[in-house]
Tab-separated table of C-alpha atoms and ligand atoms in Angstrom:
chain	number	residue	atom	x	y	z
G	9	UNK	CA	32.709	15.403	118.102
G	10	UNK	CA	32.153	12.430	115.972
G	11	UNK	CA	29.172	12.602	113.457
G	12	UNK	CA	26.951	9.884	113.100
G	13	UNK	CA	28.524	9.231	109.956
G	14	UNK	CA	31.457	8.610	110.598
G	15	UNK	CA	30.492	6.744	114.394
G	16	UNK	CA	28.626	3.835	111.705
G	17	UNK	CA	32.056	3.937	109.533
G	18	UNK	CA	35.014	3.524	112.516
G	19	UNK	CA	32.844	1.290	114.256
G	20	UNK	CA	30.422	-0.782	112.197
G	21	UNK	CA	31.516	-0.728	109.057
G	22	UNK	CA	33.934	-3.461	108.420
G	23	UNK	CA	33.303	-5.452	105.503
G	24	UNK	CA	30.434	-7.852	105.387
G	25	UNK	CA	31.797	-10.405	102.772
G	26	UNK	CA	28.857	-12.877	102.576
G	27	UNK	CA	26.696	-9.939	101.539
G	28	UNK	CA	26.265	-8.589	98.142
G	29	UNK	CA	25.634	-5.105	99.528
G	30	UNK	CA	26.744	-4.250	103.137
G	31	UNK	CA	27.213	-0.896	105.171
G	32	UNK	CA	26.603	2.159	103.364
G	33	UNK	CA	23.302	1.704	101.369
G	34	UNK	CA	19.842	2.405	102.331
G	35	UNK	CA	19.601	-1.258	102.570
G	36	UNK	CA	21.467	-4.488	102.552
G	37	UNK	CA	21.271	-6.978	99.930
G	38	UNK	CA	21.998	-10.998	100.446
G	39	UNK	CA	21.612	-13.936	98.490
G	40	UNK	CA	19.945	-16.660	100.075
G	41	UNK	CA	20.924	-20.634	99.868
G	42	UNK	CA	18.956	-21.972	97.318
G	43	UNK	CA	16.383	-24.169	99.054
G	44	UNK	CA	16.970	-22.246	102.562
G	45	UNK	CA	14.470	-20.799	104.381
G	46	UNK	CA	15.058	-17.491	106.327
G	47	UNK	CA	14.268	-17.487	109.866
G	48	UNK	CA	14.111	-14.107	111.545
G	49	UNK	CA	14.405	-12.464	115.146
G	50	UNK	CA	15.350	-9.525	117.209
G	51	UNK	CA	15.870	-8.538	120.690
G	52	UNK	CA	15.782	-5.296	122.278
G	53	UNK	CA	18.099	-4.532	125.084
G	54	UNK	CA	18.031	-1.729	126.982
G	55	UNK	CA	19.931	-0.045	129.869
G	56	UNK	CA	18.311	-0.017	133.137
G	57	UNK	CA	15.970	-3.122	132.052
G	58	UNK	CA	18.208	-5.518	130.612
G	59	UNK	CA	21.820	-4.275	131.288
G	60	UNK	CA	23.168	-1.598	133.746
G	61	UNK	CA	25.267	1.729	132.900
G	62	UNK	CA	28.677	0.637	134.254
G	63	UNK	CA	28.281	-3.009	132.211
G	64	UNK	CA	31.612	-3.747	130.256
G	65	UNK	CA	30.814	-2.613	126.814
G	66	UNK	CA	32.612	-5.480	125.439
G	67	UNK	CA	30.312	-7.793	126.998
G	68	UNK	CA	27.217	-6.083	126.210
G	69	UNK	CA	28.711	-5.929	122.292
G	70	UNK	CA	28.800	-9.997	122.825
G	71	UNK	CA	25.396	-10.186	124.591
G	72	UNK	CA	23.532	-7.991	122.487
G	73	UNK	CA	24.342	-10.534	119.448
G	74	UNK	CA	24.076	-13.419	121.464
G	75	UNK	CA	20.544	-13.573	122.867
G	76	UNK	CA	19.852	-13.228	118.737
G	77	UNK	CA	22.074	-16.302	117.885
G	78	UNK	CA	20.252	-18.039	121.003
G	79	UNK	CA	17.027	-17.542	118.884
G	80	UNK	CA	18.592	-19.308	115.415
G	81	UNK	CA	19.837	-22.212	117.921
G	82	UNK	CA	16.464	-22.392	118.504
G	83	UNK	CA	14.934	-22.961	115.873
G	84	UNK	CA	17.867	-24.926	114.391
G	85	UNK	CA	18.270	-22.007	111.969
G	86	UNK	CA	21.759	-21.111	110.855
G	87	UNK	CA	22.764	-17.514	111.761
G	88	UNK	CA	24.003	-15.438	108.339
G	89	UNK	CA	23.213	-11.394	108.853
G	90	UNK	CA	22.970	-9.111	111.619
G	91	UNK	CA	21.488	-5.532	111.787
G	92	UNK	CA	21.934	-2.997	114.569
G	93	UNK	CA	19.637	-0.905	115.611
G	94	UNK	CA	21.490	1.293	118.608
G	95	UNK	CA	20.876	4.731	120.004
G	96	UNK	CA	23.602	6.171	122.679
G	97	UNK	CA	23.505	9.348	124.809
G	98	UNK	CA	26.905	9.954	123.282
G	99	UNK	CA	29.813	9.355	121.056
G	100	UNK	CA	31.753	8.104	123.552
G	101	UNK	CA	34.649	6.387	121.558
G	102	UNK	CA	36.111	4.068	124.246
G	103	UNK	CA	32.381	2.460	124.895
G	104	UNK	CA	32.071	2.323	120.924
G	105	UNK	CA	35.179	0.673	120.218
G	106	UNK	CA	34.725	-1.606	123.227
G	107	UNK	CA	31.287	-2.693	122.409
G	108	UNK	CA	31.989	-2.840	118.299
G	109	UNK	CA	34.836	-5.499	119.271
G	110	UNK	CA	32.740	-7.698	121.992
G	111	UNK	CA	30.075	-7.755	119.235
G	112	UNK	CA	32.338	-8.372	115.689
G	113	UNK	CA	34.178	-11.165	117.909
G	114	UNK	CA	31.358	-13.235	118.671
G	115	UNK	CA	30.117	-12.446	114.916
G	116	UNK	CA	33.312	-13.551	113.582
G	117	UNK	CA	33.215	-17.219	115.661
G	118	UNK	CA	29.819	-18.080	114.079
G	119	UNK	CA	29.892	-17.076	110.479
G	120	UNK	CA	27.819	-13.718	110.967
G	121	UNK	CA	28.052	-11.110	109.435
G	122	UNK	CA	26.634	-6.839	109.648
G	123	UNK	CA	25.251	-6.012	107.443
G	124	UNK	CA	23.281	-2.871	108.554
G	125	UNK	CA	21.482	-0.805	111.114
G	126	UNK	CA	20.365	2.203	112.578
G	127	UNK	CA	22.390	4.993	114.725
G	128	UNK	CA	20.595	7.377	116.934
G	129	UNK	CA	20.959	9.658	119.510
G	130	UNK	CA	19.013	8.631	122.996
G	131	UNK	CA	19.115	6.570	126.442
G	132	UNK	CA	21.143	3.595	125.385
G	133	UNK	CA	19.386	0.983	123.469
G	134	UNK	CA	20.835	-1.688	121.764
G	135	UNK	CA	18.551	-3.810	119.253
G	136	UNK	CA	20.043	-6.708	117.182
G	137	UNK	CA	18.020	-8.268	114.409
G	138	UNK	CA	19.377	-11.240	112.961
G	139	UNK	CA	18.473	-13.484	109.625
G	140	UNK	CA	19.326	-16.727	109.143
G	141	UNK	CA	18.869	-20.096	106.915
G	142	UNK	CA	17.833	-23.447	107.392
G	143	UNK	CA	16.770	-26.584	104.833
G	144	UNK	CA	13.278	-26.203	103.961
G	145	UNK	CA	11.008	-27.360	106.055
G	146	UNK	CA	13.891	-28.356	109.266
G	147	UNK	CA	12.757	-25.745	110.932
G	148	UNK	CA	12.541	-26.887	115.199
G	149	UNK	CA	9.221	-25.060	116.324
G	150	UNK	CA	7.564	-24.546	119.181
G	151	UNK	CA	4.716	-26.373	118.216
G	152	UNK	CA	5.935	-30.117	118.001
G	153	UNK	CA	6.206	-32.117	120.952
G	154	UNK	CA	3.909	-35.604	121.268
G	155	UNK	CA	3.051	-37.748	123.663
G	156	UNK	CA	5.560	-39.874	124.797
G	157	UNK	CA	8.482	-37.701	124.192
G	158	UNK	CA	11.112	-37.005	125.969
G	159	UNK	CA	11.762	-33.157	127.383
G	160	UNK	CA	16.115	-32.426	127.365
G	161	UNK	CA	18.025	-29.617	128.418
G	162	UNK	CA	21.454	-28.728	127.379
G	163	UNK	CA	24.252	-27.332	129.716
G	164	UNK	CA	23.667	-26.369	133.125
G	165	UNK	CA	20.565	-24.213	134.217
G	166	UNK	CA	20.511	-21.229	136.667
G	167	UNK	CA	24.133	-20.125	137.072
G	168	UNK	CA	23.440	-16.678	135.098
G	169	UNK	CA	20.219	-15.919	137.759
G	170	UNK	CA	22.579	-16.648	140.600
G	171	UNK	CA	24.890	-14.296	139.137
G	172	UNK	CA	21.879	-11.763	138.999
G	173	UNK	CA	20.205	-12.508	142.311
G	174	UNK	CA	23.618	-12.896	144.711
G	175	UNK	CA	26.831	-12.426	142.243
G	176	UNK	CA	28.382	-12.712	146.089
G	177	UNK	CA	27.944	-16.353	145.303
G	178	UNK	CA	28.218	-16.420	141.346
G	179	UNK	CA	32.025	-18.166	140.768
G	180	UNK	CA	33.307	-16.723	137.163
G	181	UNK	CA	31.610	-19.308	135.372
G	182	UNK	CA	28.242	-18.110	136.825
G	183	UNK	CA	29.317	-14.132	135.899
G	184	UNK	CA	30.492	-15.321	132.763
G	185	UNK	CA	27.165	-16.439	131.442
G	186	UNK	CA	25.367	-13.231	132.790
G	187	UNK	CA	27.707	-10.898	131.565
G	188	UNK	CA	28.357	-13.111	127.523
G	189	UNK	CA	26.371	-15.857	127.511
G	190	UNK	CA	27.759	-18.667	124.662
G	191	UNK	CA	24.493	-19.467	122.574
G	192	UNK	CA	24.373	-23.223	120.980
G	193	UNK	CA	24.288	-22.566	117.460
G	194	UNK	CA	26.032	-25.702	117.122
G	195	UNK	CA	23.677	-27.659	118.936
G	196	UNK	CA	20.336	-26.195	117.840
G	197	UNK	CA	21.851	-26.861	113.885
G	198	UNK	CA	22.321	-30.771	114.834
G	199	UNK	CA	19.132	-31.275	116.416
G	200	UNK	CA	17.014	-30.473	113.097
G	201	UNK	CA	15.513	-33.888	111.957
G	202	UNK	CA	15.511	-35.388	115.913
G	203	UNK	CA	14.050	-32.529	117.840
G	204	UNK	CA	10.485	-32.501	117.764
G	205	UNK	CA	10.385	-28.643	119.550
G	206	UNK	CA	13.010	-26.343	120.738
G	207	UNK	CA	13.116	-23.043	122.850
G	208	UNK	CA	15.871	-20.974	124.282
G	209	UNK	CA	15.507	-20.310	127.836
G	210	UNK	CA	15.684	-17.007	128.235
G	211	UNK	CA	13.241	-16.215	130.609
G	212	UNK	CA	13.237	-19.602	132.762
G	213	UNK	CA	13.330	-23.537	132.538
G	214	UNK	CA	9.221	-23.941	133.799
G	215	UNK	CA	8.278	-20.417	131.651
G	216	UNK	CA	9.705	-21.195	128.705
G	217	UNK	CA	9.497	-25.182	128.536
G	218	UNK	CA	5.361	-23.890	129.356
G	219	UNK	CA	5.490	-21.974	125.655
G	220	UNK	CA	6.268	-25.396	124.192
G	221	UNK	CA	3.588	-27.101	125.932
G	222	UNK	CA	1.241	-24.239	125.016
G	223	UNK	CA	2.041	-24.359	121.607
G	224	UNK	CA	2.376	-27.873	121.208
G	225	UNK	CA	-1.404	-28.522	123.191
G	226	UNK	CA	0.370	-31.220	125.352
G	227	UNK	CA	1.734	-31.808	128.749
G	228	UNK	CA	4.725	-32.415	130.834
G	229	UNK	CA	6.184	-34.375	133.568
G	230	UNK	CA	9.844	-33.303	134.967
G	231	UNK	CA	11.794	-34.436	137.860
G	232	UNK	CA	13.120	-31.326	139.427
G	233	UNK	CA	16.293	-33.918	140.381
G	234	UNK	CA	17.452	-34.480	137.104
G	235	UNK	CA	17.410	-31.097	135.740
G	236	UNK	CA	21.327	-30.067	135.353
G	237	UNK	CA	22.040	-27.375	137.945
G	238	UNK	CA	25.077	-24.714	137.474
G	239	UNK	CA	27.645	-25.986	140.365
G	240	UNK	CA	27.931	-22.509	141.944
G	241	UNK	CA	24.070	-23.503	143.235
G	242	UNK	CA	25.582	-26.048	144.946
G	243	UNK	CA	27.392	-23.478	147.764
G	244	UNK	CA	26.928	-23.324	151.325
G	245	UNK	CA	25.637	-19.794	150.862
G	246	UNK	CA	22.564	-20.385	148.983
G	247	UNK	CA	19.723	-22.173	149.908
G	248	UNK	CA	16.907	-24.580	148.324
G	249	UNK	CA	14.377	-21.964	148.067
G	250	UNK	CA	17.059	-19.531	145.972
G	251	UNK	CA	18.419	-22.942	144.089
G	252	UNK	CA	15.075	-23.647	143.046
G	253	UNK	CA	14.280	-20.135	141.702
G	254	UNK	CA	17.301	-20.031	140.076
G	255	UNK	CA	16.789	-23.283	138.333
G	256	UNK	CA	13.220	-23.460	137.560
G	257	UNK	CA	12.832	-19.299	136.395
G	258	UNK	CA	15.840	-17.843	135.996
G	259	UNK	CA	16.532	-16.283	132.582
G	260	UNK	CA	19.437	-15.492	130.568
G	261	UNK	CA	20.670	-18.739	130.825
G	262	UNK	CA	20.607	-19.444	126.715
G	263	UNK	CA	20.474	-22.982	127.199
G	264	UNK	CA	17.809	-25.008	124.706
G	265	UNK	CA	15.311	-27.325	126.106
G	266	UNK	CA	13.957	-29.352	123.383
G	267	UNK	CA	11.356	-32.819	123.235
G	268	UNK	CA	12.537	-35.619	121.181
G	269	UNK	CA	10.633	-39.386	120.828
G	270	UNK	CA	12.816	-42.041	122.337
G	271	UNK	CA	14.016	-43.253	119.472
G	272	UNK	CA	16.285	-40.570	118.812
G	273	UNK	CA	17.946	-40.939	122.593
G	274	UNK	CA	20.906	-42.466	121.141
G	275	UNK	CA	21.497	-40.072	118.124
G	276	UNK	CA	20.883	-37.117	120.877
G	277	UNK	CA	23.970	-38.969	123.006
G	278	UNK	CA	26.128	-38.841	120.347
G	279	UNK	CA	25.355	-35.096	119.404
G	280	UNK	CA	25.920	-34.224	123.114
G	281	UNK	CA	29.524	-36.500	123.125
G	282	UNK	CA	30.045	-34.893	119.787
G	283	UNK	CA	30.064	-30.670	120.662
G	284	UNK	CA	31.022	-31.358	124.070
G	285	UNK	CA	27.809	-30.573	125.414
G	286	UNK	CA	26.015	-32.006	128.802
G	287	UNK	CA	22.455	-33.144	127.621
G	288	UNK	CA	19.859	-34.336	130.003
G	289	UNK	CA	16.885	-35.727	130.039
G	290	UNK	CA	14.635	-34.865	132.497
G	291	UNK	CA	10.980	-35.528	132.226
G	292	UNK	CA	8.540	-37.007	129.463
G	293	UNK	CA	5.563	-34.889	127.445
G	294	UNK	CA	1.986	-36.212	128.112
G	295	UNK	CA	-1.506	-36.232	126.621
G	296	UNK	CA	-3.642	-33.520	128.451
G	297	UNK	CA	-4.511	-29.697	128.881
G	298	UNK	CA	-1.025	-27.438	128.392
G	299	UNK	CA	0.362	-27.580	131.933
G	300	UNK	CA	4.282	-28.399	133.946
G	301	UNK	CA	4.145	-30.948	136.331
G	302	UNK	CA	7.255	-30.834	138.520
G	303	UNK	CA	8.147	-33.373	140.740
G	304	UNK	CA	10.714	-33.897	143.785
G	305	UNK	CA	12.385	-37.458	144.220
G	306	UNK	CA	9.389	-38.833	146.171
G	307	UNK	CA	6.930	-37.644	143.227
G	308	UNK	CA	5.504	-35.107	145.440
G	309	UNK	CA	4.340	-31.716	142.973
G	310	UNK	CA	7.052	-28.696	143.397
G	311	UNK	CA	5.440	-25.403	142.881
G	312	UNK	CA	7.406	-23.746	139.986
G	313	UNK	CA	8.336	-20.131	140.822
G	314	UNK	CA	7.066	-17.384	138.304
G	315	UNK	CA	9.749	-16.936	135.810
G	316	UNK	CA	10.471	-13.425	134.202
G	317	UNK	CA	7.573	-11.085	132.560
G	318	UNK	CA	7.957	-7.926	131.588
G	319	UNK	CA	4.266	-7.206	132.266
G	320	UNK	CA	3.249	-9.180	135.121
G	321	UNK	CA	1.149	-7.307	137.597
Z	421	LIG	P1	19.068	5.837	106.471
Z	421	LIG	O1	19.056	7.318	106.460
Z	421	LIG	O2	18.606	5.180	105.218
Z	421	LIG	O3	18.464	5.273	107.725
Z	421	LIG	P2	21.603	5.835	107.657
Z	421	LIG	O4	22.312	7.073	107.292
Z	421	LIG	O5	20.952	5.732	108.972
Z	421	LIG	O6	20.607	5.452	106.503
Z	421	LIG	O7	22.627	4.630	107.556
Z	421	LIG	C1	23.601	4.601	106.551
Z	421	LIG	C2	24.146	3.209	106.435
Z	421	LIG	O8	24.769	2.864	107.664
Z	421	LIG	C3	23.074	2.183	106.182
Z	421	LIG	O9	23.639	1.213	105.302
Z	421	LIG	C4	22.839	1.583	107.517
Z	421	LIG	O10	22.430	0.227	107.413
Z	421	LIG	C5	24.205	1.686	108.172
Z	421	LIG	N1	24.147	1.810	109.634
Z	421	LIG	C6	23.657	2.832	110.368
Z	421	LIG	N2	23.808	2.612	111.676
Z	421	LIG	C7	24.421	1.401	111.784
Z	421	LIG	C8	24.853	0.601	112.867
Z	421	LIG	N3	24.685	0.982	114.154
Z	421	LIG	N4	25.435	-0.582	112.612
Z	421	LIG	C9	25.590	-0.986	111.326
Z	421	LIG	N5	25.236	-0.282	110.271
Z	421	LIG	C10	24.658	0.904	110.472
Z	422	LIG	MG1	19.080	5.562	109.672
């Protein structure tokens, strides 16, 4: 049987070269950009809540990092370090090396590297934290959006709820962003100086486009017909009332929604043309009370559906 020891050596100890001090010590030690600031965030994922027993290790290596790197996109941060946190009933080697490669791969595409973690025995857990840099000040908030702005969304929303709610109708593009979502680092880096707020959706377009409005003490019109809809929404076998749901509160999608003033509508084109990335723009922020106004094509109000909470009654 493998110690834990030597379980943190074979499988997360591969050199971290951007780090001054990786694996091995009581603590890691990195040298920040001079000028950067460090932006900070972890997600917990664990199996029966967030992922199920049989899931391909691989892919859960991949998501576990990504929802973290969905964070930096966020806030336009770029990601450096990662620590993991994981406790496993057992050594079981073949999960380990599975999960160890699904994780160092993504890692390796975006510059990140580990630098660290914890190893424990227990129901399987898996808890990324992640640090990353961005120019003083560039930060993209929360707390941001004006009056007169426009509200955007990148990609295509509600393909990885479909996936969750009827994989019978999911196509592989759907599964795919379930099962290893792709976050947009990339994206959420070129937006700093033209977004005025940014979110990930992770737990639903109306949800988390509502923690914007919260923070930002504004409000928000959006026309539930231009918001980009995965194309596996679009089959015979689901209907309005699951298309909605899955568009306006289902998570896990890791797209960004962001608010931007007009004036930056062209710049934003050319960032979209420029990663390859669909960006829409589908409604406008308004003076008032915190609140998501959704409307059909007629103008009429759409009811969003609740989108995901881990305490809701
Ligand atoms: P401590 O007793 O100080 O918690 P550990 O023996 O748990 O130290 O960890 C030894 C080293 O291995 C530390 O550098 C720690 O960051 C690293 N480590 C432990 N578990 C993991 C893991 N799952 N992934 C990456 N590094 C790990
Ligand atoms: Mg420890």
């Amino acid at each position: 049987m493998l110690s834990e020891f030597e379980l943190v050596r074979r499988y997360f100890g591969r050199a971290a070269p951007s780090a001054l001090l990786g694996v091995g010590d009581d603590a890691a030690i990195m040298r920040p950009t001079p000028g950067a600031e460090l932006a900070f965030a972890t997600d917990l994922l664990l199996e029966g809540r967030h992922f199920r027993p049989h899931d391909d290790p691989r892919a859960l290596g991949h998501k576990a990092l990504a929802v973290n790197l969905s964070d930096m996109a966020a806030m336009g941060a770029r990601p450096r370090w990662a620590l993991l946190a994981i406790a496993l009933p057992e050594a079981d080697e073949a999960w380990l090396a599975a999960f160890a490669e699904g994780l160092y791969a993504l890692a390796a595409r975006f510059g990140v590297d580990l630098v660290g973690g914890d190893t424990t025995r227990g129901p399987r857990t898996l808890c990324v934290a992640i640090l990353g840099e961005v120019p003083a000040g560039e930060a993209l908030r929360r707390a941001g959006a004006r009056p007169g702005d426009d509200v955007w969304v990148s990609g295509e929303l509600g393909g990885a709820a479909l996936a969750l709610a009827r994989p019978s109708e999911a196509d592989a593009d759907a599964a795919r962003r379930l099962a290893a979502p792709e976050p947009r680092v990339a994206l959420g880096e070129r937006l700093r100086g033209l977004a005025s707020s940014a979110i990930d959706v992770s737990d639903g377009f109306a949800q988390d486009l509502g923690h914007i409005l919260a923070a930002s003490g504004v409000r928000a019109r959006v026309r539930y017909e231009a918001l980009p809809r995965h194309a596996a929404l679009e089959r015979p076998g689901v209907d309005e009332a699951l298309r909605r749901r899955c568009v306006l509160a289902g998570g896990d999608d890791y797209e960004l929604v962001f608010t931007a003033a007009p004036a930056a509508r062209a710049a934003i084109e050319e960032v979209g043309r420029a990663l390859g990335v669909r960006l829409s723009r589908v409604g406008t922020i308004e003076i008032g009370a915190p609140q998501l106004a959704i409307v059909d094509a007629r103008g009429a109000p759409i009811e969003p559906p609740r989108g995901f909470d881990h305490f809701a009654a």
